[in-house]
XYZ file of C-alpha atoms in Angstrom:
380
model
C 20.914 -14.258 10.021
C 24.328 -15.825 9.439
C 24.599 -19.598 9.390
C 27.830 -21.516 9.827
C 29.368 -24.811 8.780
C 31.291 -26.593 11.555
C 34.110 -28.738 10.176
C 35.745 -31.372 12.408
C 37.687 -34.606 12.072
C 35.716 -37.761 12.767
C 36.993 -39.549 15.860
C 38.251 -36.365 17.551
C 35.923 -36.631 20.598
C 32.767 -36.571 18.480
C 30.266 -36.292 21.403
C 31.964 -33.104 22.603
C 32.019 -31.754 19.052
C 28.260 -32.284 18.899
C 27.816 -30.557 22.272
C 29.898 -27.590 21.130
C 27.998 -27.345 17.840
C 24.654 -27.292 19.631
C 25.917 -24.702 22.128
C 27.357 -22.445 19.421
C 24.244 -22.735 17.290
C 22.128 -21.740 20.281
C 24.308 -18.719 21.014
C 24.352 -17.552 17.395
C 20.611 -18.027 17.116
C 20.041 -16.035 20.310
C 21.838 -13.073 18.743
C 19.309 -12.978 15.911
C 15.611 -12.285 15.719
C 15.026 -14.799 12.903
C 16.968 -17.676 14.503
C 18.655 -18.485 11.219
C 21.400 -20.407 13.004
C 19.074 -23.411 12.846
C 20.326 -23.717 9.269
C 23.888 -24.269 10.475
C 25.506 -27.612 9.704
C 27.822 -30.051 11.488
C 30.191 -31.454 8.858
C 31.783 -34.402 10.677
C 32.031 -37.400 8.349
C 33.233 -40.891 9.188
C 35.569 -43.175 7.243
C 36.048 -43.004 3.496
C 33.455 -45.715 2.853
C 30.711 -43.722 4.575
C 28.341 -41.889 2.236
C 28.421 -38.109 2.585
C 25.338 -36.476 4.120
C 23.018 -35.561 1.275
C 23.034 -31.835 1.962
C 26.667 -31.377 3.017
C 27.821 -30.129 -0.378
C 24.858 -27.781 -0.606
C 25.674 -26.301 2.794
C 29.356 -25.873 1.878
C 28.250 -23.884 -1.167
C 25.749 -21.681 0.699
C 26.858 -21.208 4.335
C 28.036 -17.765 5.429
C 30.805 -18.773 7.854
C 33.167 -21.756 8.108
C 34.282 -22.758 11.619
C 37.017 -25.436 11.775
C 37.935 -27.364 14.932
C 41.644 -27.786 14.306
C 43.953 -30.436 15.736
C 46.746 -32.649 14.372
C 44.043 -35.158 13.425
C 42.093 -32.445 11.604
C 44.988 -31.539 9.323
C 45.520 -35.213 8.467
C 41.886 -35.705 7.493
C 41.255 -35.646 3.748
C 37.542 -34.905 4.171
C 38.310 -31.823 6.268
C 40.872 -30.688 3.700
C 38.281 -30.930 0.944
C 35.658 -29.090 3.014
C 38.132 -26.253 3.634
C 39.050 -26.132 -0.064
C 35.420 -25.981 -1.216
C 34.552 -23.154 1.156
C 37.643 -21.008 0.585
C 37.425 -21.438 -3.200
C 34.242 -19.357 -3.030
C 36.376 -16.253 -2.378
C 38.176 -14.197 -4.999
C 41.701 -12.908 -4.550
C 41.700 -9.958 -2.186
C 38.336 -10.773 -0.579
C 37.930 -10.356 3.165
C 38.125 -13.885 4.606
C 36.884 -13.150 8.103
C 34.285 -15.871 7.506
C 37.023 -18.530 7.812
C 37.417 -19.161 11.541
C 39.799 -21.933 12.636
C 39.490 -22.711 16.352
C 42.104 -24.603 18.382
C 40.225 -27.779 19.307
C 43.417 -29.203 20.861
C 46.289 -27.353 22.494
C 48.758 -28.553 19.828
C 46.669 -27.361 16.875
C 49.311 -25.349 15.005
C 48.155 -23.872 11.693
C 50.078 -24.693 8.500
C 51.715 -21.429 7.448
C 50.513 -21.586 3.851
C 46.869 -21.295 4.940
C 47.581 -17.736 6.192
C 44.560 -17.637 8.531
C 44.884 -16.689 12.221
C 44.027 -19.427 14.711
C 41.461 -18.599 17.398
C 42.719 -19.823 20.776
C 40.788 -19.602 24.072
C 42.323 -16.739 26.055
C 43.839 -17.170 29.487
C 44.482 -20.910 29.184
C 46.949 -23.237 27.514
C 44.189 -25.739 26.860
C 42.343 -26.274 23.626
C 38.597 -25.827 23.267
C 38.063 -29.571 23.681
C 39.266 -29.388 27.289
C 36.983 -26.452 28.012
C 34.011 -28.463 26.776
C 34.944 -31.605 28.707
C 35.900 -30.245 32.133
C 33.173 -28.945 34.421
C 35.706 -26.899 36.365
C 36.330 -24.822 33.231
C 32.667 -24.130 32.548
C 32.921 -20.369 33.049
C 35.902 -20.162 30.674
C 33.984 -22.233 28.139
C 30.871 -20.054 28.298
C 32.956 -16.894 27.970
C 34.772 -18.241 24.900
C 31.514 -19.515 23.419
C 29.943 -16.069 23.658
C 32.967 -14.393 22.077
C 33.020 -16.886 19.228
C 29.289 -16.579 18.600
C 29.629 -12.802 18.293
C 32.527 -13.265 15.898
C 30.483 -15.677 13.745
C 27.598 -13.226 13.601
C 29.862 -10.270 12.805
C 31.648 -12.130 10.012
C 28.416 -13.520 8.604
C 26.783 -10.097 8.476
C 29.758 -8.020 7.295
C 31.736 -10.397 5.085
C 29.878 -13.652 4.345
C 31.351 -16.024 1.798
C 29.972 -15.519 -1.731
C 27.491 -18.202 -2.746
C 28.524 -20.782 -5.344
C 27.233 -23.851 -7.119
C 27.562 -27.065 -5.073
C 30.429 -29.378 -5.963
C 29.173 -32.483 -7.743
C 32.127 -34.829 -7.198
C 33.557 -34.475 -3.698
C 36.246 -37.118 -4.293
C 37.842 -34.996 -7.047
C 38.238 -31.928 -4.842
C 41.900 -31.467 -3.839
C 42.773 -31.888 -0.180
C 44.248 -28.451 0.563
C 46.118 -29.785 3.600
C 48.191 -32.194 1.529
C 50.640 -29.401 0.705
C 51.890 -29.514 4.305
C 52.022 -33.281 4.750
C 54.991 -35.553 4.235
C 53.754 -38.517 2.236
C 54.625 -41.361 4.605
C 54.264 -44.874 3.273
C 52.477 -47.727 5.009
C 53.051 -51.259 3.786
C 49.782 -53.207 3.952
C 50.656 -56.904 3.827
C 47.775 -59.223 2.954
C 48.318 -62.548 4.738
C 45.563 -64.390 2.931
C 45.280 -66.903 0.105
C 43.334 -67.401 -3.109
C 40.024 -69.222 -3.301
C 41.755 -72.214 -4.863
C 44.269 -72.486 -2.012
C 41.650 -72.000 0.694
C 39.632 -74.878 -0.757
C 42.119 -77.170 1.028
C 41.118 -76.035 4.517
C 37.606 -74.584 4.538
C 34.178 -75.017 2.993
C 32.885 -71.445 2.682
C 34.992 -69.793 -0.013
C 32.757 -66.744 -0.542
C 35.289 -64.457 1.154
C 38.075 -65.160 -1.346
C 38.938 -64.419 -4.934
C 41.451 -65.347 -7.591
C 44.261 -63.613 -5.668
C 45.155 -62.966 -2.039
C 44.342 -59.272 -2.448
C 40.709 -60.141 -3.216
C 40.111 -61.324 0.353
C 36.938 -59.664 1.717
C 36.232 -61.027 5.223
C 33.219 -58.782 5.871
C 31.057 -59.957 2.988
C 28.185 -59.649 2.306
C 27.781 -56.456 4.357
C 31.015 -54.988 2.949
C 31.627 -56.521 -0.479
C 34.896 -54.728 -1.251
C 38.313 -56.188 -0.526
C 39.983 -55.534 2.814
C 43.071 -54.300 0.960
C 41.106 -51.487 -0.696
C 39.429 -50.559 2.559
C 42.759 -50.391 4.379
C 44.330 -48.273 1.646
C 41.485 -45.752 1.846
C 41.729 -45.584 5.624
C 45.461 -44.947 5.295
C 44.785 -42.170 2.787
C 42.502 -40.471 5.311
C 45.565 -40.104 7.536
C 47.724 -38.845 4.671
C 49.548 -42.164 4.423
C 50.384 -43.718 1.070
C 49.179 -47.313 1.328
C 51.161 -49.875 -0.654
C 49.440 -53.253 -0.726
C 51.531 -56.414 -1.028
C 51.089 -60.148 -0.586
C 53.335 -62.338 1.554
C 55.968 -62.619 -1.178
C 59.327 -61.382 0.160
C 57.537 -60.098 3.271
C 60.525 -60.644 5.581
C 62.803 -58.525 3.406
C 60.041 -55.942 2.932
C 59.711 -55.496 6.694
C 63.467 -55.031 7.025
C 63.491 -52.416 4.260
C 60.542 -50.613 5.816
C 62.276 -50.470 9.181
C 65.399 -49.023 7.626
C 63.325 -46.386 5.823
C 61.241 -45.553 8.925
C 58.038 -46.698 7.242
C 54.971 -48.363 8.737
C 54.067 -52.042 8.272
C 50.659 -53.578 8.974
C 49.846 -57.243 8.326
C 46.181 -58.088 7.693
C 45.991 -61.761 8.551
C 43.246 -64.275 7.808
C 42.646 -66.642 10.736
C 42.621 -69.549 8.281
C 46.018 -68.828 6.731
C 47.746 -70.533 9.653
C 46.107 -73.790 8.562
C 48.210 -73.782 5.386
C 51.750 -74.913 6.208
C 53.563 -72.856 3.574
C 52.019 -69.596 4.757
C 52.292 -70.504 8.425
C 56.056 -70.985 8.024
C 56.417 -67.526 6.458
C 54.506 -65.861 9.283
C 56.407 -67.859 11.901
C 59.682 -66.639 10.392
C 58.493 -63.045 10.759
C 57.655 -63.765 14.369
C 61.027 -65.456 14.988
C 62.890 -62.385 13.735
C 60.688 -60.121 15.838
C 57.751 -58.034 14.720
C 59.319 -54.838 16.019
C 56.803 -52.083 15.256
C 54.904 -54.250 12.766
C 51.277 -54.786 13.806
C 49.107 -57.788 12.877
C 45.335 -57.338 12.541
C 43.219 -60.507 12.366
C 39.661 -59.722 11.175
C 36.764 -62.145 10.834
C 33.107 -61.243 10.503
C 30.727 -62.500 13.142
C 28.520 -63.438 10.170
C 31.177 -65.948 9.047
C 29.680 -68.966 10.808
C 32.441 -71.367 9.772
C 35.078 -69.139 11.345
C 33.029 -68.565 14.486
C 32.384 -72.306 14.876
C 36.118 -73.045 14.581
C 37.392 -70.048 16.508
C 39.136 -72.023 19.250
C 41.149 -74.010 16.701
C 41.914 -70.907 14.664
C 43.016 -69.013 17.751
C 45.352 -71.886 18.623
C 46.798 -71.771 15.093
C 47.457 -68.041 15.408
C 49.079 -68.475 18.791
C 51.260 -71.317 17.527
C 52.367 -69.214 14.546
C 53.132 -66.027 16.477
C 54.592 -67.660 19.576
C 57.093 -64.926 20.455
C 54.714 -62.053 19.801
C 51.923 -63.742 21.756
C 54.232 -64.311 24.716
C 55.518 -60.732 24.726
C 51.955 -59.341 24.624
C 53.078 -55.896 23.431
C 49.871 -55.036 21.627
C 51.206 -56.109 18.218
C 48.469 -58.709 17.644
C 44.899 -57.428 17.254
C 42.279 -60.154 16.870
C 38.507 -60.507 17.274
C 37.722 -57.694 14.842
C 34.248 -59.004 14.168
C 32.816 -56.024 12.277
C 34.072 -53.692 9.584
C 33.558 -50.787 11.972
C 35.777 -52.457 14.591
C 38.418 -53.040 11.927
C 38.260 -49.389 10.817
C 38.657 -48.098 14.367
C 41.496 -50.496 15.171
C 43.444 -49.799 11.987
C 42.960 -46.038 12.357
C 44.326 -46.235 15.896
C 47.275 -48.380 14.815
C 48.202 -45.997 11.993
C 47.897 -42.902 14.142
C 50.006 -44.430 16.909
C 52.662 -45.544 14.416
C 52.740 -42.141 12.777
C 53.048 -40.355 16.112
C 55.812 -42.753 17.164
C 57.827 -41.824 14.079
C 57.354 -38.120 14.737
C 58.311 -38.473 18.405
C 61.480 -40.311 17.451
C 62.404 -37.583 14.988
C 62.719 -40.148 12.191
C 62.478 -38.883 8.647
C 60.802 -40.943 5.919
C 63.216 -42.938 3.798
C 64.185 -42.012 0.298
C 61.609 -44.416 -1.094
C 58.696 -42.919 0.789
C 58.129 -40.092 -1.642
C 58.371 -36.288 -1.510
C 56.071 -33.743 -0.002
C 52.913 -33.805 -2.107
C 51.661 -30.560 -3.564
C 48.331 -30.612 -5.330
C 46.579 -27.892 -7.309
C 44.206 -25.572 -5.458
C 40.795 -24.774 -6.893
C 40.023 -21.093 -7.397
C 36.579 -19.639 -6.881
C 34.531 -17.759 -9.404
């Protein structure tokens, strides 16, 4: 009995993805006497810091059919690009690739031309599959499409399953096949934090700081790595080239980024506003206007010193960003008390900024880099 791997982008209505996976698995299993669809696998993975499911690579090397829930988010997801690359590299040139089945999860899920695989779109509606799953009024359309897709999975798995291969051992080294269609936009990640030595002037617990501003890790001990590294990886998941910088020449950097239609995010330590030199720099940014620049202010709920002084720290932030606070345009994001909250907030900020650039028709500046083309693995 054929088994399938369902590939989807984390954060793209995950509960409905799970519902669809269960429904499709049930339909495929019902078409078989051995119920082999129970071996099928849901390959939705979270942020870059999340460990891959132990058997995901094994399933990518052994599944018969690859079903992809495509959307703009899907084609910006590096994990999905690597999953697609691993599966399709199992085929030789000229092989029948009916086992690759991309499905329009959203209505705007256009396929990159270089993939040369037809997109499966629910018939008789302009909606994507996601809407069919979500809306009760479209239940009959959903069940009809589900049955058609299940029969297609079974037919492909029986007539032209993907050749088996050895599991990949290093997922991070697999090329993201989607990167060939993505303009490499740059996001400037400004670290508004200080060194351990500087922070010794204003607080007692220095465990969150290092020798340089870029070492700041506000979610220790649960997340020991620096916030700068975490932010850069999250940007990479959205096909954005993260460039980390300290507050040096930040005002000029923001102006250059605006001129080049690039994204700017400031990651700001609550405590930095207690140091006059840094507070003046941030206040100057605020005086000139943040524009599309967004400020994220994380602090772990496990950081007792910060939690105990939150009222004073909040006042310091408000005093520093007076204009932005008064305008209340969603440019200041505070109370990010967990790493997961930070991930979700930053991902949303980056996606909104990226979409804003595309809606405006702005092209990346000359310093943002060319279209990236990476080598494609070939199967055995």
